[in-house]
Amino acid sequence: MNFGWNLTEAASEIDTAIHEIGHTLGFPHEHQNPNSGIAWDEEAVYHSLAQPPNSWSREVTF
């Protein structure tokens, strides 16, 4: 697994490694759980991510 930066420079980077290894094992983020109960304002998300630095289309954001 290539993280793109050195994980040995700071002790706190172990958290990043564990987090990403979890994704490798198939664990999603909390907000991806359909039972999370998060009420997203989807239009606000689309609007926010359409702005720089992302400048993403609705399709990319979705």
mmCIF file with all atom_site columns, C-alpha atoms in Angstrom:
data_model
loop_
_atom_site.group_PDB
_atom_site.id
_atom_site.type_symbol
_atom_site.label_atom_id
_atom_site.label_alt_id
_atom_site.label_comp_id
_atom_site.label_asym_id
_atom_site.label_entity_id
_atom_site.label_seq_id
_atom_site.pdbx_PDB_ins_code
_atom_site.Cartn_x
_atom_site.Cartn_y
_atom_site.Cartn_z
_atom_site.occupancy
_atom_site.B_iso_or_equiv
_atom_site.pdbx_formal_charge
_atom_site.auth_seq_id
_atom_site.auth_comp_id
_atom_site.auth_asym_id
_atom_site.auth_atom_id
_atom_site.pdbx_PDB_model_num
ATOM 1  C CA . MET A 1 1  ? 0.000   0.000  0.000   1.00 0.00 ? 1  MET A CA 1
ATOM 2  C CA . ASN A 1 2  ? 1.441   3.363  -1.022  1.00 0.00 ? 2  ASN A CA 1
ATOM 3  C CA . PHE A 1 3  ? 0.248   6.289  1.065   1.00 0.00 ? 3  PHE A CA 1
ATOM 4  C CA . GLY A 1 4  ? 2.184   8.895  -0.894  1.00 0.00 ? 4  GLY A CA 1
ATOM 5  C CA . TRP A 1 5  ? 3.985   10.204 2.175   1.00 0.00 ? 5  TRP A CA 1
ATOM 6  C CA . ASN A 1 6  ? 6.255   8.842  4.886   1.00 0.00 ? 6  ASN A CA 1
ATOM 7  C CA . LEU A 1 7  ? 4.223   7.315  7.721   1.00 0.00 ? 7  LEU A CA 1
ATOM 8  C CA . THR A 1 8  ? 7.280   6.985  9.957   1.00 0.00 ? 8  THR A CA 1
ATOM 9  C CA . GLU A 1 9  ? 7.955   10.709 10.455  1.00 0.00 ? 9  GLU A CA 1
ATOM 10 C CA . ALA A 1 10 ? 5.232   11.221 13.082  1.00 0.00 ? 10 ALA A CA 1
ATOM 11 C CA . ALA A 1 11 ? 3.815   8.776  15.592  1.00 0.00 ? 11 ALA A CA 1
ATOM 12 C CA . SER A 1 12 ? 0.279   10.006 14.835  1.00 0.00 ? 12 SER A CA 1
ATOM 13 C CA . GLU A 1 13 ? 0.535   8.655  11.281  1.00 0.00 ? 13 GLU A CA 1
ATOM 14 C CA . ILE A 1 14 ? -0.249  5.165  12.580  1.00 0.00 ? 14 ILE A CA 1
ATOM 15 C CA . ASP A 1 15 ? -3.874  6.356  12.744  1.00 0.00 ? 15 ASP A CA 1
ATOM 16 C CA . THR A 1 16 ? -3.793  7.077  9.020   1.00 0.00 ? 16 THR A CA 1
ATOM 17 C CA . ALA A 1 17 ? -2.313  3.663  8.283   1.00 0.00 ? 17 ALA A CA 1
ATOM 18 C CA . ILE A 1 18 ? -4.943  1.855  10.370  1.00 0.00 ? 18 ILE A CA 1
ATOM 19 C CA . HIS A 1 19 ? -7.741  3.901  8.796   1.00 0.00 ? 19 HIS A CA 1
ATOM 20 C CA . GLU A 1 20 ? -6.618  3.083  5.254   1.00 0.00 ? 20 GLU A CA 1
ATOM 21 C CA . ILE A 1 21 ? -6.014  -0.590 6.056   1.00 0.00 ? 21 ILE A CA 1
ATOM 22 C CA . GLY A 1 22 ? -9.619  -0.678 7.252   1.00 0.00 ? 22 GLY A CA 1
ATOM 23 C CA . HIS A 1 23 ? -10.711 0.476  3.788   1.00 0.00 ? 23 HIS A CA 1
ATOM 24 C CA . THR A 1 24 ? -8.557  -2.248 2.258   1.00 0.00 ? 24 THR A CA 1
ATOM 25 C CA . LEU A 1 25 ? -10.476 -4.760 4.374   1.00 0.00 ? 25 LEU A CA 1
ATOM 26 C CA . GLY A 1 26 ? -13.771 -3.348 3.114   1.00 0.00 ? 26 GLY A CA 1
ATOM 27 C CA . PHE A 1 27 ? -14.782 -1.046 5.944   1.00 0.00 ? 27 PHE A CA 1
ATOM 28 C CA . PRO A 1 28 ? -16.543 2.140  4.739   1.00 0.00 ? 28 PRO A CA 1
ATOM 29 C CA . HIS A 1 29 ? -16.679 5.555  6.404   1.00 0.00 ? 29 HIS A CA 1
ATOM 30 C CA . GLU A 1 30 ? -19.428 6.128  8.986   1.00 0.00 ? 30 GLU A CA 1
ATOM 31 C CA . HIS A 1 31 ? -21.321 8.480  6.680   1.00 0.00 ? 31 HIS A CA 1
ATOM 32 C CA . GLN A 1 32 ? -21.600 5.699  4.078   1.00 0.00 ? 32 GLN A CA 1
ATOM 33 C CA . ASN A 1 33 ? -23.685 3.506  6.385   1.00 0.00 ? 33 ASN A CA 1
ATOM 34 C CA . PRO A 1 34 ? -27.345 3.606  5.250   1.00 0.00 ? 34 PRO A CA 1
ATOM 35 C CA . ASN A 1 35 ? -28.382 3.436  8.919   1.00 0.00 ? 35 ASN A CA 1
ATOM 36 C CA . SER A 1 36 ? -26.259 6.415  9.975   1.00 0.00 ? 36 SER A CA 1
ATOM 37 C CA . GLY A 1 37 ? -29.249 8.732  10.210  1.00 0.00 ? 37 GLY A CA 1
ATOM 38 C CA . ILE A 1 38 ? -27.384 11.609 8.576   1.00 0.00 ? 38 ILE A CA 1
ATOM 39 C CA . ALA A 1 39 ? -29.781 13.915 6.729   1.00 0.00 ? 39 ALA A CA 1
ATOM 40 C CA . TRP A 1 40 ? -27.655 15.289 3.890   1.00 0.00 ? 40 TRP A CA 1
ATOM 41 C CA . ASP A 1 41 ? -28.519 18.563 2.208   1.00 0.00 ? 41 ASP A CA 1
ATOM 42 C CA . GLU A 1 42 ? -27.562 17.111 -1.169  1.00 0.00 ? 42 GLU A CA 1
ATOM 43 C CA . GLU A 1 43 ? -27.940 20.376 -3.067  1.00 0.00 ? 43 GLU A CA 1
ATOM 44 C CA . ALA A 1 44 ? -25.549 22.090 -0.639  1.00 0.00 ? 44 ALA A CA 1
ATOM 45 C CA . VAL A 1 45 ? -23.031 19.266 -1.107  1.00 0.00 ? 45 VAL A CA 1
ATOM 46 C CA . TYR A 1 46 ? -23.258 19.486 -4.909  1.00 0.00 ? 46 TYR A CA 1
ATOM 47 C CA . HIS A 1 47 ? -22.912 23.279 -4.744  1.00 0.00 ? 47 HIS A CA 1
ATOM 48 C CA . SER A 1 48 ? -19.941 23.179 -2.379  1.00 0.00 ? 48 SER A CA 1
ATOM 49 C CA . LEU A 1 49 ? -18.000 20.589 -4.380  1.00 0.00 ? 49 LEU A CA 1
ATOM 50 C CA . ALA A 1 50 ? -18.684 22.444 -7.640  1.00 0.00 ? 50 ALA A CA 1
ATOM 51 C CA . GLN A 1 51 ? -16.541 25.308 -6.296  1.00 0.00 ? 51 GLN A CA 1
ATOM 52 C CA . PRO A 1 52 ? -12.725 25.472 -6.411  1.00 0.00 ? 52 PRO A CA 1
ATOM 53 C CA . PRO A 1 53 ? -10.532 23.696 -5.577  1.00 0.00 ? 53 PRO A CA 1
ATOM 54 C CA . ASN A 1 54 ? -12.632 20.669 -6.600  1.00 0.00 ? 54 ASN A CA 1
ATOM 55 C CA . SER A 1 55 ? -14.852 22.130 -9.349  1.00 0.00 ? 55 SER A CA 1
ATOM 56 C CA . TRP A 1 56 ? -16.600 18.756 -9.625  1.00 0.00 ? 56 TRP A CA 1
ATOM 57 C CA . SER A 1 57 ? -19.686 18.130 -11.738 1.00 0.00 ? 57 SER A CA 1
ATOM 58 C CA . ARG A 1 58 ? -22.798 16.603 -10.186 1.00 0.00 ? 58 ARG A CA 1
ATOM 59 C CA . GLU A 1 59 ? -21.902 13.312 -11.823 1.00 0.00 ? 59 GLU A CA 1
ATOM 60 C CA . VAL A 1 60 ? -18.420 13.240 -10.322 1.00 0.00 ? 60 VAL A CA 1
ATOM 61 C CA . THR A 1 61 ? -19.739 14.227 -6.887  1.00 0.00 ? 61 THR A CA 1
ATOM 62 C CA . PHE A 1 62 ? -22.427 11.536 -7.034  1.00 0.00 ? 62 PHE A CA 1
#
